[in-house]
PDB file of C-alpha atoms and ligand atoms in Angstrom:
ATOM      1  CA  MET A  72       0.000   0.000   0.000  1.00  0.00           C
ATOM      2  CA  GLU A  73       1.121   3.527  -0.738  1.00  0.00           C
ATOM      3  CA  LYS A  74       2.658   5.366   2.238  1.00  0.00           C
ATOM      4  CA  ALA A  75       2.370   8.980   3.287  1.00  0.00           C
ATOM      5  CA  THR A  76       4.851  10.780   5.525  1.00  0.00           C
ATOM      6  CA  LEU A  77       3.818  12.562   8.710  1.00  0.00           C
ATOM      7  CA  GLY A  78       5.557  15.755   9.793  1.00  0.00           C
ATOM      8  CA  ASN A  79       7.663  13.769  12.288  1.00  0.00           C
ATOM      9  CA  GLY A  80       8.955  11.501   9.496  1.00  0.00           C
ATOM     10  CA  GLU A  81       6.776   8.507  10.476  1.00  0.00           C
ATOM     11  CA  THR A  82       5.123   6.810   7.504  1.00  0.00           C
ATOM     12  CA  VAL A  83       1.496   5.734   7.560  1.00  0.00           C
ATOM     13  CA  PRO A  84      -0.692   4.006   4.957  1.00  0.00           C
ATOM     14  CA  ALA A  85      -2.372   6.339   2.507  1.00  0.00           C
ATOM     15  CA  THR A  86      -4.533   5.826  -0.530  1.00  0.00           C
ATOM     16  CA  ALA A  87      -4.577   7.804  -3.717  1.00  0.00           C
ATOM     17  CA  VAL A  88      -6.880  10.744  -4.197  1.00  0.00           C
ATOM     18  CA  ALA A  89     -10.369   9.625  -5.263  1.00  0.00           C
ATOM     19  CA  PRO A  90     -10.575  10.018  -9.075  1.00  0.00           C
ATOM     20  CA  GLU A  91     -13.525  12.419  -8.691  1.00  0.00           C
ATOM     21  CA  ASN A  92     -11.405  14.652  -6.393  1.00  0.00           C
ATOM     22  CA  GLU A  93      -8.360  14.768  -8.679  1.00  0.00           C
ATOM     23  CA  GLU A  94      -9.366  17.943 -10.496  1.00  0.00           C
ATOM     24  CA  ALA A  95     -10.076  19.753  -7.210  1.00  0.00           C
ATOM     25  CA  THR A  96      -6.729  18.535  -5.864  1.00  0.00           C
ATOM     26  CA  GLU A  97      -4.997  20.060  -8.871  1.00  0.00           C
ATOM     27  CA  ALA A  98      -6.820  23.353  -8.223  1.00  0.00           C
ATOM     28  CA  TRP A  99      -6.003  23.386  -4.487  1.00  0.00           C
ATOM     29  CA  SER A 100      -2.370  22.411  -5.079  1.00  0.00           C
ATOM     30  CA  GLY A 101      -1.830  25.029  -7.786  1.00  0.00           C
ATOM     31  CA  VAL A 102      -3.816  28.133  -8.605  1.00  0.00           C
ATOM     32  CA  LEU A 103      -5.901  28.209  -5.407  1.00  0.00           C
ATOM     33  CA  PHE A 104      -2.845  27.635  -3.204  1.00  0.00           C
ATOM     34  CA  ASP A 105      -1.098  30.564  -4.936  1.00  0.00           C
ATOM     35  CA  ARG A 106      -4.144  32.799  -4.417  1.00  0.00           C
ATOM     36  CA  PHE A 107      -4.461  31.741  -0.771  1.00  0.00           C
ATOM     37  CA  VAL A 108      -0.798  32.672  -0.284  1.00  0.00           C
ATOM     38  CA  GLU A 109      -1.429  36.082  -1.863  1.00  0.00           C
ATOM     39  CA  PHE A 110      -4.505  36.818   0.295  1.00  0.00           C
ATOM     40  CA  ARG A 111      -3.564  34.707   3.285  1.00  0.00           C
ATOM     41  CA  GLU A 112      -3.641  37.420   5.924  1.00  0.00           C
ATOM     42  CA  LEU A 113      -7.118  38.483   4.870  1.00  0.00           C
ATOM     43  CA  ILE A 114      -8.525  34.945   4.608  1.00  0.00           C
ATOM     44  CA  VAL A 115      -7.108  33.677   7.875  1.00  0.00           C
ATOM     45  CA  ASP A 116      -8.004  36.864   9.780  1.00  0.00           C
ATOM     46  CA  SER A 117     -11.565  36.765   8.496  1.00  0.00           C
ATOM     47  CA  LEU A 118     -12.187  33.055   8.970  1.00  0.00           C
ATOM     48  CA  GLN A 119     -10.663  33.143  12.441  1.00  0.00           C
ATOM     49  CA  LEU A 120     -13.750  34.808  13.947  1.00  0.00           C
ATOM     50  CA  HIS A 121     -15.993  31.983  12.698  1.00  0.00           C
ATOM     51  CA  GLY A 122     -13.472  29.260  13.625  1.00  0.00           C
ATOM     52  CA  ASP A 123     -13.030  30.705  17.118  1.00  0.00           C
ATOM     53  CA  ALA A 124     -16.805  30.781  17.606  1.00  0.00           C
ATOM     54  CA  ALA A 125     -16.999  27.066  16.702  1.00  0.00           C
ATOM     55  CA  ILE A 126     -14.165  26.109  19.034  1.00  0.00           C
ATOM     56  CA  GLU A 127     -15.676  28.167  21.840  1.00  0.00           C
ATOM     57  CA  LEU A 128     -19.083  26.506  21.366  1.00  0.00           C
ATOM     58  CA  HIS A 129     -17.715  22.951  21.068  1.00  0.00           C
ATOM     59  CA  PRO A 130     -14.174  22.923  22.475  1.00  0.00           C
ATOM     60  CA  PRO A 131     -11.852  19.910  22.433  1.00  0.00           C
ATOM     61  CA  ARG A 132     -10.718  18.607  25.822  1.00  0.00           C
ATOM     62  CA  THR A 133      -7.257  18.633  27.306  1.00  0.00           C
ATOM     63  CA  GLY A 134      -5.350  15.554  26.136  1.00  0.00           C
ATOM     64  CA  ASP A 135      -7.620  14.907  23.139  1.00  0.00           C
ATOM     65  CA  ARG A 136      -6.268  13.531  19.874  1.00  0.00           C
ATOM     66  CA  VAL A 137      -7.738  15.842  17.236  1.00  0.00           C
ATOM     67  CA  LEU A 138      -7.993  15.803  13.463  1.00  0.00           C
ATOM     68  CA  ASP A 139      -8.048  19.069  11.463  1.00  0.00           C
ATOM     69  CA  ILE A 140      -9.712  18.372   8.099  1.00  0.00           C
ATOM     70  CA  GLY A 141      -8.589  20.459   5.110  1.00  0.00           C
ATOM     71  CA  CYS A 142      -6.152  22.228   7.425  1.00  0.00           C
ATOM     72  CA  GLY A 143      -4.805  24.731   4.878  1.00  0.00           C
ATOM     73  CA  PHE A 144      -1.788  26.525   6.392  1.00  0.00           C
ATOM     74  CA  GLY A 145      -2.326  24.668   9.677  1.00  0.00           C
ATOM     75  CA  ASP A 146      -3.118  27.687  11.829  1.00  0.00           C
ATOM     76  CA  THR A 147      -6.228  26.007  13.315  1.00  0.00           C
ATOM     77  CA  THR A 148      -4.180  22.827  13.832  1.00  0.00           C
ATOM     78  CA  GLN A 149      -1.720  24.871  15.911  1.00  0.00           C
ATOM     79  CA  GLN A 150      -4.610  26.555  17.752  1.00  0.00           C
ATOM     80  CA  LEU A 151      -6.149  23.168  18.613  1.00  0.00           C
ATOM     81  CA  ALA A 152      -2.716  21.830  19.650  1.00  0.00           C
ATOM     82  CA  ALA A 153      -2.428  24.670  22.169  1.00  0.00           C
ATOM     83  CA  LEU A 154      -5.897  23.944  23.562  1.00  0.00           C
ATOM     84  CA  ILE A 155      -5.395  20.194  24.050  1.00  0.00           C
ATOM     85  CA  GLY A 156      -1.980  20.716  25.600  1.00  0.00           C
ATOM     86  CA  PRO A 157       1.151  18.565  25.421  1.00  0.00           C
ATOM     87  CA  GLU A 158      -0.746  15.401  26.417  1.00  0.00           C
ATOM     88  CA  GLY A 159      -2.832  15.706  23.256  1.00  0.00           C
ATOM     89  CA  GLU A 160      -1.983  15.554  19.581  1.00  0.00           C
ATOM     90  CA  ALA A 161      -3.379  17.518  16.634  1.00  0.00           C
ATOM     91  CA  VAL A 162      -3.113  16.028  13.136  1.00  0.00           C
ATOM     92  CA  GLY A 163      -3.767  18.349  10.192  1.00  0.00           C
ATOM     93  CA  VAL A 164      -4.700  16.726   6.894  1.00  0.00           C
ATOM     94  CA  ASP A 165      -4.985  18.413   3.539  1.00  0.00           C
ATOM     95  CA  VAL A 166      -5.264  17.057   0.011  1.00  0.00           C
ATOM     96  CA  ALA A 167      -2.920  19.756  -1.306  1.00  0.00           C
ATOM     97  CA  ASP A 168       0.722  19.039  -0.621  1.00  0.00           C
ATOM     98  CA  PRO A 169       1.866  22.709  -0.784  1.00  0.00           C
ATOM     99  CA  PHE A 170      -0.490  23.545   2.122  1.00  0.00           C
ATOM    100  CA  VAL A 171       0.862  20.596   4.122  1.00  0.00           C
ATOM    101  CA  ARG A 172       4.484  21.562   3.473  1.00  0.00           C
ATOM    102  CA  ALA A 173       3.736  25.147   4.562  1.00  0.00           C
ATOM    103  CA  SER A 174       1.971  23.824   7.702  1.00  0.00           C
ATOM    104  CA  ILE A 175       4.933  21.625   8.666  1.00  0.00           C
ATOM    105  CA  GLU A 176       7.410  24.462   8.138  1.00  0.00           C
ATOM    106  CA  GLU A 177       5.368  26.955  10.161  1.00  0.00           C
ATOM    107  CA  ALA A 178       4.697  24.565  13.060  1.00  0.00           C
ATOM    108  CA  ASN A 179       8.420  23.742  13.188  1.00  0.00           C
ATOM    109  CA  GLU A 180       9.311  27.428  13.168  1.00  0.00           C
ATOM    110  CA  ALA A 181       6.801  28.064  15.968  1.00  0.00           C
ATOM    111  CA  GLY A 182       8.264  25.147  17.947  1.00  0.00           C
ATOM    112  CA  VAL A 183       4.874  23.411  18.276  1.00  0.00           C
ATOM    113  CA  GLU A 184       5.605  19.802  19.112  1.00  0.00           C
ATOM    114  CA  ASN A 185       2.210  18.127  19.481  1.00  0.00           C
ATOM    115  CA  VAL A 186       1.187  18.485  15.814  1.00  0.00           C
ATOM    116  CA  ASP A 187       1.566  16.357  12.736  1.00  0.00           C
ATOM    117  CA  PHE A 188       0.568  17.035   9.166  1.00  0.00           C
ATOM    118  CA  LEU A 189      -0.348  14.631   6.439  1.00  0.00           C
ATOM    119  CA  THR A 190      -1.213  14.970   2.763  1.00  0.00           C
ATOM    120  CA  GLY A 191      -4.315  13.042   1.761  1.00  0.00           C
ATOM    121  CA  ASP A 192      -7.846  13.031   0.446  1.00  0.00           C
ATOM    122  CA  VAL A 193     -10.030  12.776   3.555  1.00  0.00           C
ATOM    123  CA  GLN A 194     -12.754  11.155   1.431  1.00  0.00           C
ATOM    124  CA  VAL A 195     -10.733   7.992   0.850  1.00  0.00           C
ATOM    125  CA  MET A 196      -7.467   8.013   2.814  1.00  0.00           C
ATOM    126  CA  GLU A 197      -6.776   5.755   5.748  1.00  0.00           C
ATOM    127  CA  LEU A 198      -6.815   8.283   8.575  1.00  0.00           C
ATOM    128  CA  PRO A 199      -3.989   7.677  11.046  1.00  0.00           C
ATOM    129  CA  GLY A 200      -5.401   6.175  14.238  1.00  0.00           C
ATOM    130  CA  THR A 201      -8.369   7.064  16.399  1.00  0.00           C
ATOM    131  CA  PHE A 202      -9.418  10.617  17.198  1.00  0.00           C
ATOM    132  CA  ASP A 203     -11.509  12.136  20.018  1.00  0.00           C
ATOM    133  CA  TYR A 204     -12.436  15.232  18.048  1.00  0.00           C
ATOM    134  CA  ALA A 205     -12.440  16.159  14.371  1.00  0.00           C
ATOM    135  CA  PHE A 206     -12.492  19.828  13.404  1.00  0.00           C
ATOM    136  CA  SER A 207     -12.716  21.695  10.163  1.00  0.00           C
ATOM    137  CA  ARG A 208     -12.821  25.371   9.311  1.00  0.00           C
ATOM    138  CA  MET A 209     -14.173  25.539   5.754  1.00  0.00           C
ATOM    139  CA  GLY A 210     -12.427  22.311   4.737  1.00  0.00           C
ATOM    140  CA  VAL A 211     -15.327  19.848   4.308  1.00  0.00           C
ATOM    141  CA  MET A 212     -17.258  21.394   1.415  1.00  0.00           C
ATOM    142  CA  PHE A 213     -15.057  20.240  -1.442  1.00  0.00           C
ATOM    143  CA  PHE A 214     -15.544  16.460  -1.408  1.00  0.00           C
ATOM    144  CA  ALA A 215     -17.146  15.058  -4.565  1.00  0.00           C
ATOM    145  CA  ASN A 216     -18.752  12.441  -2.325  1.00  0.00           C
ATOM    146  CA  PRO A 217     -19.481  14.092   1.054  1.00  0.00           C
ATOM    147  CA  VAL A 218     -21.189  11.023   2.546  1.00  0.00           C
ATOM    148  CA  GLN A 219     -18.149   8.846   1.838  1.00  0.00           C
ATOM    149  CA  ALA A 220     -15.888  11.509   3.377  1.00  0.00           C
ATOM    150  CA  LEU A 221     -18.103  11.956   6.444  1.00  0.00           C
ATOM    151  CA  ARG A 222     -18.272   8.177   6.886  1.00  0.00           C
ATOM    152  CA  ASN A 223     -14.476   8.006   6.721  1.00  0.00           C
ATOM    153  CA  ILE A 224     -14.188  10.758   9.359  1.00  0.00           C
ATOM    154  CA  ARG A 225     -16.788   9.076  11.574  1.00  0.00           C
ATOM    155  CA  GLY A 226     -14.868   5.790  11.271  1.00  0.00           C
ATOM    156  CA  ALA A 227     -11.726   7.514  12.586  1.00  0.00           C
ATOM    157  CA  LEU A 228     -13.520   8.902  15.673  1.00  0.00           C
ATOM    158  CA  ARG A 229     -13.773   6.930  18.894  1.00  0.00           C
ATOM    159  CA  PRO A 230     -17.307   6.098  20.048  1.00  0.00           C
ATOM    160  CA  GLY A 231     -18.686   9.360  21.424  1.00  0.00           C
ATOM    161  CA  GLY A 232     -16.090  11.383  19.512  1.00  0.00           C
ATOM    162  CA  ARG A 233     -17.243  14.650  17.951  1.00  0.00           C
ATOM    163  CA  LEU A 234     -17.076  16.345  14.583  1.00  0.00           C
ATOM    164  CA  VAL A 235     -17.155  20.157  14.652  1.00  0.00           C
ATOM    165  CA  ALA A 236     -17.167  21.963  11.307  1.00  0.00           C
ATOM    166  CA  VAL A 237     -17.647  25.512  10.072  1.00  0.00           C
ATOM    167  CA  VAL A 238     -19.258  25.842   6.636  1.00  0.00           C
ATOM    168  CA  TRP A 239     -20.814  28.728   4.707  1.00  0.00           C
ATOM    169  CA  ARG A 240     -24.559  29.291   5.007  1.00  0.00           C
ATOM    170  CA  ARG A 241     -26.561  30.418   1.975  1.00  0.00           C
ATOM    171  CA  LYS A 242     -25.172  33.059  -0.353  1.00  0.00           C
ATOM    172  CA  LEU A 243     -28.138  35.388   0.290  1.00  0.00           C
ATOM    173  CA  ASP A 244     -26.851  35.863   3.859  1.00  0.00           C
ATOM    174  CA  ASN A 245     -23.317  36.405   2.546  1.00  0.00           C
ATOM    175  CA  PRO A 246     -24.352  39.291   0.308  1.00  0.00           C
ATOM    176  CA  TRP A 247     -20.902  40.280  -0.927  1.00  0.00           C
ATOM    177  CA  VAL A 248     -20.638  36.784  -2.467  1.00  0.00           C
ATOM    178  CA  HIS A 249     -24.155  36.775  -3.828  1.00  0.00           C
ATOM    179  CA  ARG A 250     -24.022  40.249  -5.303  1.00  0.00           C
ATOM    180  CA  ALA A 251     -20.553  39.828  -6.864  1.00  0.00           C
ATOM    181  CA  GLU A 252     -21.697  36.555  -8.418  1.00  0.00           C
ATOM    182  CA  GLN A 253     -24.813  38.270  -9.825  1.00  0.00           C
ATOM    183  CA  VAL A 254     -22.556  40.844 -11.510  1.00  0.00           C
ATOM    184  CA  VAL A 255     -20.403  38.168 -13.133  1.00  0.00           C
ATOM    185  CA  GLU A 256     -23.365  36.008 -14.153  1.00  0.00           C
ATOM    186  CA  LYS A 257     -24.758  38.877 -16.224  1.00  0.00           C
ATOM    187  CA  TYR A 258     -21.832  38.360 -18.609  1.00  0.00           C
ATOM    188  CA  LEU A 259     -20.460  34.847 -18.096  1.00  0.00           C
ATOM    189  CA  GLU A 260     -21.629  31.361 -17.247  1.00  0.00           C
ATOM    190  CA  GLU A 261     -19.802  28.213 -16.181  1.00  0.00           C
ATOM    191  CA  PRO A 262     -18.339  26.861 -19.436  1.00  0.00           C
ATOM    192  CA  ASP A 263     -18.959  23.177 -20.267  1.00  0.00           C
ATOM    193  CA  GLU A 264     -15.223  22.763 -20.720  1.00  0.00           C
ATOM    194  CA  SER A 265     -12.308  24.727 -19.349  1.00  0.00           C
ATOM    195  CA  ASP A 266      -8.525  24.324 -19.177  1.00  0.00           C
ATOM    196  CA  GLU A 267      -8.727  25.537 -15.580  1.00  0.00           C
ATOM    197  CA  PRO A 268      -9.321  22.939 -12.830  1.00  0.00           C
ATOM    198  CA  THR A 269     -12.344  23.625 -10.585  1.00  0.00           C
ATOM    199  CA  CYS A 270     -12.497  23.125  -6.818  1.00  0.00           C
ATOM    200  CA  GLY A 271     -15.235  20.480  -6.754  1.00  0.00           C
ATOM    201  CA  PRO A 272     -18.717  21.131  -5.340  1.00  0.00           C
ATOM    202  CA  GLY A 273     -17.491  24.488  -4.009  1.00  0.00           C
ATOM    203  CA  PRO A 274     -17.590  26.543  -0.810  1.00  0.00           C
ATOM    204  CA  PHE A 275     -21.408  26.735  -0.576  1.00  0.00           C
ATOM    205  CA  SER A 276     -22.098  23.024  -1.037  1.00  0.00           C
ATOM    206  CA  MET A 277     -23.037  22.581   2.639  1.00  0.00           C
ATOM    207  CA  GLN A 278     -25.294  25.610   2.992  1.00  0.00           C
ATOM    208  CA  ASN A 279     -28.464  23.502   3.338  1.00  0.00           C
ATOM    209  CA  ALA A 280     -28.742  22.201   6.902  1.00  0.00           C
ATOM    210  CA  ASP A 281     -31.405  19.633   5.946  1.00  0.00           C
ATOM    211  CA  THR A 282     -29.210  18.114   3.251  1.00  0.00           C
ATOM    212  CA  VAL A 283     -26.133  18.052   5.463  1.00  0.00           C
ATOM    213  CA  SER A 284     -27.972  16.586   8.473  1.00  0.00           C
ATOM    214  CA  GLU A 285     -29.173  13.812   6.136  1.00  0.00           C
ATOM    215  CA  GLN A 286     -25.623  13.254   4.878  1.00  0.00           C
ATOM    216  CA  LEU A 287     -24.350  13.087   8.467  1.00  0.00           C
ATOM    217  CA  GLN A 288     -27.044  10.590   9.382  1.00  0.00           C
ATOM    218  CA  ILE A 289     -26.291   8.352   6.388  1.00  0.00           C
ATOM    219  CA  ALA A 290     -22.592   8.563   7.291  1.00  0.00           C
ATOM    220  CA  GLY A 291     -23.434   7.199  10.752  1.00  0.00           C
ATOM    221  CA  PHE A 292     -23.305  10.347  12.876  1.00  0.00           C
ATOM    222  CA  GLU A 293     -25.854  11.133  15.607  1.00  0.00           C
ATOM    223  CA  GLN A 294     -27.091  14.285  17.355  1.00  0.00           C
ATOM    224  CA  ALA A 295     -26.278  16.715  14.570  1.00  0.00           C
ATOM    225  CA  THR A 296     -26.669  20.367  15.526  1.00  0.00           C
ATOM    226  CA  PHE A 297     -26.446  23.468  13.338  1.00  0.00           C
ATOM    227  CA  THR A 298     -25.753  26.808  15.018  1.00  0.00           C
ATOM    228  CA  ARG A 299     -26.070  29.897  12.877  1.00  0.00           C
ATOM    229  CA  CYS A 300     -23.064  32.196  13.266  1.00  0.00           C
ATOM    230  CA  ASP A 301     -23.325  35.758  11.948  1.00  0.00           C
ATOM    231  CA  LEU A 302     -20.087  37.685  12.194  1.00  0.00           C
ATOM    232  CA  PRO A 303     -18.559  40.292   9.908  1.00  0.00           C
ATOM    233  CA  LEU A 304     -15.939  39.308   7.395  1.00  0.00           C
ATOM    234  CA  LYS A 305     -13.097  41.585   6.398  1.00  0.00           C
ATOM    235  CA  LEU A 306     -12.869  41.781   2.604  1.00  0.00           C
ATOM    236  CA  GLY A 307      -9.921  44.126   2.285  1.00  0.00           C
ATOM    237  CA  ASN A 308      -7.847  46.889   3.814  1.00  0.00           C
ATOM    238  CA  ASP A 309      -9.442  49.256   1.291  1.00  0.00           C
ATOM    239  CA  LEU A 310     -11.683  49.082  -1.766  1.00  0.00           C
ATOM    240  CA  ASP A 311      -8.815  48.275  -4.195  1.00  0.00           C
ATOM    241  CA  HIS A 312      -7.733  45.389  -1.991  1.00  0.00           C
ATOM    242  CA  ALA A 313     -11.315  44.090  -1.661  1.00  0.00           C
ATOM    243  CA  VAL A 314     -11.853  44.200  -5.440  1.00  0.00           C
ATOM    244  CA  ARG A 315      -8.582  42.313  -6.063  1.00  0.00           C
ATOM    245  CA  PHE A 316      -9.619  39.724  -3.447  1.00  0.00           C
ATOM    246  CA  ASN A 317     -13.103  39.218  -4.944  1.00  0.00           C
ATOM    247  CA  MET A 318     -11.668  38.935  -8.463  1.00  0.00           C
ATOM    248  CA  ALA A 319      -9.254  36.254  -7.203  1.00  0.00           C
ATOM    249  CA  LEU A 320     -11.229  34.075  -4.754  1.00  0.00           C
ATOM    250  CA  GLY A 321     -14.840  33.071  -4.185  1.00  0.00           C
ATOM    251  CA  PRO A 322     -17.720  32.049  -6.477  1.00  0.00           C
ATOM    252  CA  ALA A 323     -17.533  35.155  -8.718  1.00  0.00           C
ATOM    253  CA  ALA A 324     -13.777  34.746  -9.080  1.00  0.00           C
ATOM    254  CA  GLU A 325     -14.163  31.067  -9.951  1.00  0.00           C
ATOM    255  CA  ILE A 326     -16.517  31.895 -12.845  1.00  0.00           C
ATOM    256  CA  ILE A 327     -13.996  34.485 -14.046  1.00  0.00           C
ATOM    257  CA  ARG A 328     -11.083  32.061 -13.714  1.00  0.00           C
ATOM    258  CA  VAL A 329     -12.678  29.149 -15.568  1.00  0.00           C
ATOM    259  CA  ASN A 330     -13.783  31.455 -18.397  1.00  0.00           C
ATOM    260  CA  GLY A 331     -10.132  32.366 -19.085  1.00  0.00           C
ATOM    261  CA  ALA A 332      -9.651  34.678 -22.076  1.00  0.00           C
ATOM    262  CA  ASP A 333     -13.396  35.377 -22.439  1.00  0.00           C
ATOM    263  CA  ALA A 334     -13.410  36.842 -18.927  1.00  0.00           C
ATOM    264  CA  ASP A 335     -10.179  38.765 -19.532  1.00  0.00           C
ATOM    265  CA  GLU A 336     -11.852  40.686 -22.350  1.00  0.00           C
ATOM    266  CA  ILE A 337     -14.457  42.151 -19.969  1.00  0.00           C
ATOM    267  CA  ARG A 338     -12.311  42.277 -16.841  1.00  0.00           C
ATOM    268  CA  PRO A 339     -12.355  46.113 -16.510  1.00  0.00           C
ATOM    269  CA  GLN A 340     -16.181  46.098 -16.682  1.00  0.00           C
ATOM    270  CA  LEU A 341     -16.425  43.314 -14.082  1.00  0.00           C
ATOM    271  CA  GLU A 342     -13.952  45.088 -11.813  1.00  0.00           C
ATOM    272  CA  ALA A 343     -15.898  48.342 -12.032  1.00  0.00           C
ATOM    273  CA  GLU A 344     -19.232  46.694 -11.184  1.00  0.00           C
ATOM    274  CA  ILE A 345     -17.795  44.597  -8.373  1.00  0.00           C
ATOM    275  CA  ARG A 346     -16.185  47.753  -6.985  1.00  0.00           C
ATOM    276  CA  GLU A 347     -19.595  49.393  -6.930  1.00  0.00           C
ATOM    277  CA  VAL A 348     -21.076  46.452  -4.994  1.00  0.00           C
ATOM    278  CA  LEU A 349     -18.203  46.365  -2.518  1.00  0.00           C
ATOM    279  CA  SER A 350     -18.305  50.111  -1.942  1.00  0.00           C
ATOM    280  CA  ASP A 351     -21.476  49.454   0.106  1.00  0.00           C
ATOM    281  CA  TYR A 352     -19.282  47.681   2.671  1.00  0.00           C
ATOM    282  CA  ALA A 353     -16.358  50.124   2.719  1.00  0.00           C
ATOM    283  CA  GLY A 354     -15.583  51.800   6.039  1.00  0.00           C
ATOM    284  CA  PRO A 355     -12.850  54.277   6.997  1.00  0.00           C
ATOM    285  CA  ASP A 356     -10.199  51.629   7.730  1.00  0.00           C
ATOM    286  CA  ARG A 357     -11.440  48.457   6.035  1.00  0.00           C
ATOM    287  CA  VAL A 358     -14.028  46.823   3.816  1.00  0.00           C
ATOM    288  CA  SER A 359     -16.151  44.541   5.973  1.00  0.00           C
ATOM    289  CA  ALA A 360     -19.388  42.736   5.087  1.00  0.00           C
ATOM    290  CA  PRO A 361     -21.958  40.656   6.949  1.00  0.00           C
ATOM    291  CA  ALA A 362     -21.179  36.935   6.759  1.00  0.00           C
ATOM    292  CA  SER A 363     -23.037  33.861   7.912  1.00  0.00           C
ATOM    293  CA  THR A 364     -21.858  30.314   8.613  1.00  0.00           C
ATOM    294  CA  TRP A 365     -23.141  27.118  10.175  1.00  0.00           C
ATOM    295  CA  ILE A 366     -21.251  25.677  13.107  1.00  0.00           C
ATOM    296  CA  ILE A 367     -22.043  21.990  12.728  1.00  0.00           C
ATOM    297  CA  SER A 368     -21.501  19.403  15.416  1.00  0.00           C
ATOM    298  CA  ALA A 369     -22.240  15.688  15.284  1.00  0.00           C
ATOM    299  CA  THR A 370     -21.301  12.690  17.396  1.00  0.00           C
ATOM    300  CA  ALA A 371     -20.010   9.235  16.471  1.00  0.00           C
ATOM    301  CA  PRO A 372     -22.303   6.673  18.123  1.00  0.00           C
ATOM    302  CA  GLY A 373     -21.124   5.648  21.576  1.00  0.00           C
TER     303      GLY A 373
HETATM  304  C1  SAM B 269     -11.191  27.031   2.112  1.00  0.00           C
HETATM  305  S1  SAM B 269      -9.727  26.149   2.450  1.00  0.00           S
HETATM  306  C2  SAM B 269      -9.720  26.177   4.229  1.00  0.00           C
HETATM  307  C3  SAM B 269      -8.340  26.003   4.797  1.00  0.00           C
HETATM  308  C4  SAM B 269      -8.248  26.111   6.323  1.00  0.00           C
HETATM  309  N1  SAM B 269      -9.057  25.132   6.992  1.00  0.00           N
HETATM  310  C5  SAM B 269      -8.596  27.504   6.803  1.00  0.00           C
HETATM  311  O1  SAM B 269      -9.638  27.687   7.456  1.00  0.00           O
HETATM  312  O2  SAM B 269      -7.812  28.447   6.538  1.00  0.00           O
HETATM  313  C6  SAM B 269     -10.168  24.463   2.080  1.00  0.00           C
HETATM  314  C7  SAM B 269      -9.067  23.463   2.305  1.00  0.00           C
HETATM  315  O3  SAM B 269      -9.591  22.124   2.129  1.00  0.00           O
HETATM  316  C8  SAM B 269      -8.626  21.352   1.447  1.00  0.00           C
HETATM  317  N2  SAM B 269      -9.305  20.207   0.793  1.00  0.00           N
HETATM  318  C9  SAM B 269     -10.119  20.244  -0.285  1.00  0.00           C
HETATM  319  N3  SAM B 269     -10.516  18.989  -0.611  1.00  0.00           N
HETATM  320  C10 SAM B 269      -9.956  18.149   0.293  1.00  0.00           C
HETATM  321  C11 SAM B 269      -9.981  16.719   0.467  1.00  0.00           C
HETATM  322  N4  SAM B 269     -10.658  15.924  -0.366  1.00  0.00           N
HETATM  323  N5  SAM B 269      -9.268  16.187   1.505  1.00  0.00           N
HETATM  324  C12 SAM B 269      -8.553  17.004   2.330  1.00  0.00           C
HETATM  325  N6  SAM B 269      -8.476  18.352   2.193  1.00  0.00           N
HETATM  326  C13 SAM B 269      -9.181  18.924   1.195  1.00  0.00           C
HETATM  327  C14 SAM B 269      -8.004  22.346   0.455  1.00  0.00           C
HETATM  328  O4  SAM B 269      -6.782  21.920  -0.048  1.00  0.00           O
HETATM  329  C15 SAM B 269      -7.919  23.613   1.319  1.00  0.00           C
HETATM  330  O5  SAM B 269      -6.703  23.693   2.011  1.00  0.00           O
END
């Protein structure tokens, strides 16, 4: 069986990426990784409020072994590692190797010892060992087969272990997303074919609590709860920054990206209209919009 290497050099069994997640893996390992690096401060700062709310509502316990799903740069993995203390262990997993390499480097630099990072597709990989708590900040919405992924996560939790995940609620309650997408959709639609890889079902795939509670139930979880979390999201230091960010990441940006040259031709028009939308959220020292997420929790049967 194929092996994957943990941050501490230990090798554990791993499986290949599910064929239906290969395109998303290419996107996350390439263009989306580069854009996350460019806008990292903004993304991590903004998502932190929602992640912190989830951890505060459903915290891990001291000494827990925790899994961080779709860990990105590993900042939540480090945060969880601090909360569980030296008796615990936090394992960050991400399908995109560049994120995992960045996570390992940063945890080493910070001298955090109770973390490990692993590259793998959480939908199909053999997760290393048993966990008390599985967490994800915006990392569970990109599986082509969410039930298979949730079942895999549930199988790695001890009886009574908990999944806590933050996902976007509907676009209407995240108006900067909705309105920017409406602008772009006036001119462009998702092409049938594109040279650009897409990121799978996308960031809003878990917006419907009924659908997700059903998926959790089929995957074997119990006691699913959905807590609505409304907190502002910083979109930029100023309007220029916010426009660049919205043209680079998010649903509107994805339509622009996959349309390639066709989108480039009308880029100035799109930028101008998106600027107009975002100006509604511009304040004296930042651009900040209302944002709404679900904090999901569910338990593996005891
Ligand atoms: C929106 S980012 C969130 C990153 C991080 N959790 C944060 O809050 O900053 C989504 C992350 O999920 C990862 N991801 C997507 N599909 C995955 C899969 N099948 N298995 C594991 N990670 C995946 C991506 O590579 C990316 O790092």
